[in-house]
Structure formats: C-alpha cells, structure tokens
C-alpha cells in the first residue's frame, strides 16, 4: 500500500518520505540513555545505504527517525521513493524494530527548508530535555546504591515529606486474588397440595 501511495503522488512537488522506529523498545537492544551512539551510527549507515542507490536525494535523521527528500519530476513507477521505506527498514539488522512510514508533500523549496528546520529544532528541544532528565535520573540513582530500607524511608521523609507507610497498600504489597467458598441460604416458593379438608357450602 505504501508503494502504491508513492507511485500516485502529484508531479513537480517536493516529496519527503519519513521512516520512524516503532516498538523498538520491545526488543532487547539495551539502548543507552539519553543517546546511544551505536544505534545512531547504525541508523545513519542504513540511510547511507538508501542514498547509494538514489541520485539527487538528501536525508536528515534525528532520534528515532529519518527523512528522505527528493524532487519528483514525473509520475512513472520507476521514480525513486518506491522502495525508500522498505530499503531503510531492511538495512537495520538483528531483531529489527517496526517502522512507520509516511509521505509529506511541499509545494516549494522554502516550505521544504521550513520542514527541515523544524525537524532540527525538534531534535534540539528533545535532546536538551532528555539530556537533563537522564542526568538527573543517573545522579539520583547514585545515593541509592547499598542503602537499606531505613535509609530509603529517611530519604522519602526528610527530602520529600513522604511517609512510605501511608502509600497505598496495593503499591506496597501488591494484589492477591484467591478463591473462597461461601455458604448460601436460598429461599424459594414451591407449589404444594393442600391436604386439609375444604370447607363446603351449607346446602351441601
């Protein structure tokens, strides 16, 4: 379906085909945080593999996605772009993640530059946040090494005013589901014959 979409794009427009990792966290790649240079280099090599087979194409990658930009000059099925998404995803070896692909059209070079500038700005904003976040996580993790339960309780109470014993029981102890037999008393109405002699009218 993706190939059919690419083959039927309008002519004479700037075309961006983007590929983004999907569900890669479900595989045991042991990525480093906030950035894993091994994964970034591998993703770049995958993009380079795509560019080696195509002319007049540029690509931009950041985080878990790569955008491939080429100028579409005709509507023929031989145009580049038909296999960009599949070739890029197949270049990622050993327990490959899923890839989500989409096509974006831009009417001018200026719009295209705006798109690339936006992706680069997004890269900066996300990376700055993630760098600070994971630095704080790693820094916070260090004081916890070789601490006892009493030490952890003291940290929560003295620094964050949290009494761990007041935390919800389901958080501290989990949930247990068991089968239990219960005795039930059932009351119901039944039809029984009346064995008492019926009262007959006086004239009988």
CSV table of C-alpha atoms in Angstrom, one decimal:
chain,number,residue,atom,x,y,z
A,1,UNK,CA,0.0,0.0,0.0
A,2,UNK,CA,2.9,2.4,0.8
A,3,UNK,CA,4.4,1.8,-2.7
A,4,UNK,CA,1.0,2.4,-4.3
A,5,UNK,CA,0.8,5.7,-2.4
A,6,UNK,CA,4.2,6.8,-3.6
A,7,UNK,CA,3.5,5.9,-7.2
A,8,UNK,CA,0.4,8.1,-7.3
A,9,UNK,CA,1.9,11.3,-5.8
A,10,UNK,CA,1.4,14.6,-7.7
A,11,UNK,CA,4.2,15.7,-10.0
A,12,UNK,CA,6.5,18.6,-9.6
A,13,UNK,CA,6.4,18.8,-5.8
A,14,UNK,CA,9.0,18.4,-3.1
A,15,UNK,CA,8.5,14.9,-1.6
A,16,UNK,CA,9.6,13.8,1.9
A,17,UNK,CA,9.4,10.2,2.8
A,18,UNK,CA,9.9,9.6,6.5
A,19,UNK,CA,10.7,6.4,8.4
A,20,UNK,CA,10.3,6.2,12.2
A,21,UNK,CA,11.2,3.4,14.6
A,22,UNK,CA,8.1,1.7,16.1
A,23,UNK,CA,8.0,-0.7,19.0
A,24,UNK,CA,11.8,-1.0,19.1
A,25,UNK,CA,11.7,-0.9,22.9
A,26,UNK,CA,10.1,-4.3,22.9
A,27,UNK,CA,13.3,-5.9,21.7
A,28,UNK,CA,16.3,-6.4,24.0
A,29,UNK,CA,18.7,-3.9,22.4
A,30,UNK,CA,19.8,-2.4,25.7
A,31,UNK,CA,19.9,1.2,24.4
A,32,UNK,CA,21.8,3.7,26.4
A,33,UNK,CA,20.1,6.9,27.6
A,34,UNK,CA,19.8,9.7,26.6
A,35,UNK,CA,21.6,8.8,23.3
A,36,UNK,CA,23.1,5.5,22.1
A,37,UNK,CA,25.8,6.3,19.5
A,38,UNK,CA,25.7,2.7,18.4
A,39,UNK,CA,22.1,3.0,17.3
A,40,UNK,CA,22.6,6.4,15.8
A,41,UNK,CA,25.6,5.2,13.7
A,42,UNK,CA,23.6,2.1,12.6
A,43,UNK,CA,20.6,4.3,11.6
A,44,UNK,CA,23.0,6.6,9.6
A,45,UNK,CA,24.5,3.6,7.8
A,46,UNK,CA,21.0,2.4,6.9
A,47,UNK,CA,20.2,5.8,5.5
A,48,UNK,CA,23.5,5.9,3.6
A,49,UNK,CA,22.6,2.5,2.1
A,50,UNK,CA,19.4,4.1,0.7
A,51,UNK,CA,21.3,7.1,-0.7
A,52,UNK,CA,23.9,4.9,-2.5
A,53,UNK,CA,21.1,3.7,-4.8
A,54,UNK,CA,19.5,7.0,-5.5
A,55,UNK,CA,20.6,10.3,-7.1
A,56,UNK,CA,19.7,13.9,-6.1
A,57,UNK,CA,18.4,12.9,-2.7
A,58,UNK,CA,19.2,14.3,0.8
A,59,UNK,CA,18.3,12.9,4.1
A,60,UNK,CA,18.1,14.1,7.7
A,61,UNK,CA,18.0,11.9,10.8
A,62,UNK,CA,17.4,12.6,14.5
A,63,UNK,CA,16.4,10.5,17.4
A,64,UNK,CA,14.4,7.5,16.0
A,65,UNK,CA,13.5,8.8,12.6
A,66,UNK,CA,15.0,9.7,9.2
A,67,UNK,CA,13.5,11.9,6.5
A,68,UNK,CA,14.4,11.4,2.8
A,69,UNK,CA,13.9,14.3,0.5
A,70,UNK,CA,13.9,14.1,-3.3
A,71,UNK,CA,12.4,16.1,-6.1
A,72,UNK,CA,9.7,14.3,-8.0
A,73,UNK,CA,9.9,15.1,-11.8
A,74,UNK,CA,7.4,12.6,-13.2
A,75,UNK,CA,4.7,10.1,-12.2
A,76,UNK,CA,6.4,7.0,-13.5
A,77,UNK,CA,6.7,3.9,-11.4
A,78,UNK,CA,10.5,4.0,-11.8
A,79,UNK,CA,10.8,7.1,-9.7
A,80,UNK,CA,12.9,6.9,-6.6
A,81,UNK,CA,10.9,6.7,-3.4
A,82,UNK,CA,9.0,3.5,-4.1
A,83,UNK,CA,11.5,1.4,-2.1
A,84,UNK,CA,13.0,4.0,0.3
A,85,UNK,CA,10.9,2.9,3.3
A,86,UNK,CA,11.4,-0.8,2.8
A,87,UNK,CA,15.1,-0.5,2.0
A,88,UNK,CA,15.8,1.7,5.0
A,89,UNK,CA,14.0,-0.6,7.4
A,90,UNK,CA,15.6,-3.8,5.9
A,91,UNK,CA,19.0,-2.3,6.5
A,92,UNK,CA,18.5,-2.4,10.2
A,93,UNK,CA,19.9,-5.9,11.1
A,94,UNK,CA,19.4,-8.3,14.0
A,95,UNK,CA,15.9,-8.1,15.7
A,96,UNK,CA,14.7,-5.2,13.6
A,97,UNK,CA,12.1,-2.9,15.1
A,98,UNK,CA,9.0,-2.0,13.3
A,99,UNK,CA,9.0,1.1,11.1
A,100,UNK,CA,6.2,3.5,10.4
A,101,UNK,CA,6.4,5.4,7.1
A,102,UNK,CA,4.6,8.4,5.7
A,103,UNK,CA,4.8,10.8,2.8
A,104,UNK,CA,4.6,14.6,3.1
A,105,UNK,CA,4.4,17.0,0.1
A,106,UNK,CA,5.7,20.5,-0.1
A,107,UNK,CA,5.0,22.9,-2.9
A,108,UNK,CA,8.3,24.9,-2.7
A,109,UNK,CA,11.9,24.7,-1.6
A,110,UNK,CA,11.1,27.3,1.1
A,111,UNK,CA,8.5,25.0,2.6
A,112,UNK,CA,10.9,22.2,2.4
A,113,UNK,CA,13.6,24.2,4.3
A,114,UNK,CA,11.0,25.1,6.9
A,115,UNK,CA,10.3,21.4,7.4
A,116,UNK,CA,14.0,20.5,7.8
A,117,UNK,CA,14.5,23.5,10.2
A,118,UNK,CA,11.5,22.3,12.2
A,119,UNK,CA,12.9,18.8,12.5
A,120,UNK,CA,16.3,20.1,13.5
A,121,UNK,CA,14.7,22.4,16.1
A,122,UNK,CA,12.7,19.4,17.4
A,123,UNK,CA,15.9,17.5,17.7
A,124,UNK,CA,17.5,20.2,19.8
A,125,UNK,CA,14.5,20.6,22.2
A,126,UNK,CA,14.0,16.9,22.7
A,127,UNK,CA,17.7,16.2,23.2
A,128,UNK,CA,18.2,19.0,25.7
A,129,UNK,CA,15.2,17.8,27.7
A,130,UNK,CA,16.4,14.1,27.6
A,131,UNK,CA,20.0,15.0,28.5
A,132,UNK,CA,18.8,16.9,31.6
A,133,UNK,CA,16.3,14.2,32.5
A,134,UNK,CA,18.6,11.3,32.3
A,135,UNK,CA,21.4,13.2,34.0
A,136,UNK,CA,19.1,13.8,37.0
A,137,UNK,CA,18.0,10.1,36.9
A,138,UNK,CA,21.6,8.9,37.0
A,139,UNK,CA,22.5,11.4,39.7
A,140,UNK,CA,19.5,10.4,41.8
A,141,UNK,CA,20.3,6.7,41.4
A,142,UNK,CA,23.8,7.0,42.9
A,143,UNK,CA,22.8,7.8,46.5
A,144,UNK,CA,20.5,4.7,46.5
A,145,UNK,CA,23.4,2.2,46.0
A,146,UNK,CA,23.8,-0.1,49.0
A,147,UNK,CA,21.1,1.7,51.1
A,148,UNK,CA,18.9,-0.2,53.5
A,149,UNK,CA,15.1,0.1,53.8
A,150,UNK,CA,15.5,2.5,56.7
A,151,UNK,CA,17.8,4.8,54.5
A,152,UNK,CA,15.2,4.9,51.7
A,153,UNK,CA,12.4,5.7,54.2
A,154,UNK,CA,14.5,8.5,55.6
A,155,UNK,CA,15.2,10.0,52.1
A,156,UNK,CA,11.5,10.0,51.3
A,157,UNK,CA,10.5,11.6,54.6
A,158,UNK,CA,13.3,14.1,55.1
A,159,UNK,CA,13.6,15.3,51.5
A,160,UNK,CA,10.1,14.9,50.1
A,161,UNK,CA,7.8,14.7,53.2
A,162,UNK,CA,6.5,11.3,52.2
A,163,UNK,CA,5.7,8.7,54.8
A,164,UNK,CA,6.1,5.4,52.9
A,165,UNK,CA,3.8,3.6,55.3
A,166,UNK,CA,1.0,5.9,54.1
A,167,UNK,CA,1.4,4.9,50.5
A,168,UNK,CA,-1.5,2.8,49.1
A,169,UNK,CA,-1.3,-0.8,50.2
A,170,UNK,CA,-1.7,-2.1,46.6
A,171,UNK,CA,1.5,-0.2,45.7
A,172,UNK,CA,3.5,-1.6,48.7
A,173,UNK,CA,2.2,-5.1,48.8
A,174,UNK,CA,0.6,-5.9,45.5
A,175,UNK,CA,-2.7,-7.7,44.9
A,176,UNK,CA,-3.6,-11.3,45.8
A,177,UNK,CA,-6.6,-12.9,44.2
A,178,UNK,CA,-7.9,-16.2,45.8
A,179,UNK,CA,-10.9,-18.5,45.6
A,180,UNK,CA,-13.0,-18.7,48.7
A,181,UNK,CA,-16.0,-21.0,49.3
A,182,UNK,CA,-19.1,-19.3,50.6
A,183,UNK,CA,-22.3,-20.9,52.0
A,184,UNK,CA,-25.5,-19.5,50.7
A,185,UNK,CA,-29.1,-19.9,52.1
A,186,UNK,CA,-31.6,-20.0,49.3
A,187,UNK,CA,-35.3,-19.2,49.9
A,188,UNK,CA,-37.8,-20.1,47.2
A,189,UNK,CA,-41.5,-20.6,46.7
A,190,UNK,CA,-42.9,-24.0,45.7
A,191,UNK,CA,-46.4,-25.3,44.9
A,192,UNK,CA,-47.7,-27.9,47.4
A,193,UNK,CA,-51.1,-29.7,47.6
A,194,UNK,CA,-53.5,-28.6,50.4
A,195,UNK,CA,-54.3,-31.7,52.4
A,196,UNK,CA,-56.8,-30.0,54.8
A,197,UNK,CA,-60.5,-30.7,54.1
A,198,UNK,CA,-62.0,-28.0,52.1
A,199,UNK,CA,-64.9,-26.0,53.7
A,200,UNK,CA,-68.1,-26.9,51.7
A,201,UNK,CA,-71.2,-24.7,51.4
A,202,UNK,CA,-74.0,-25.3,53.9
A,203,UNK,CA,-76.5,-26.5,51.3
A,204,UNK,CA,-74.2,-29.5,50.6
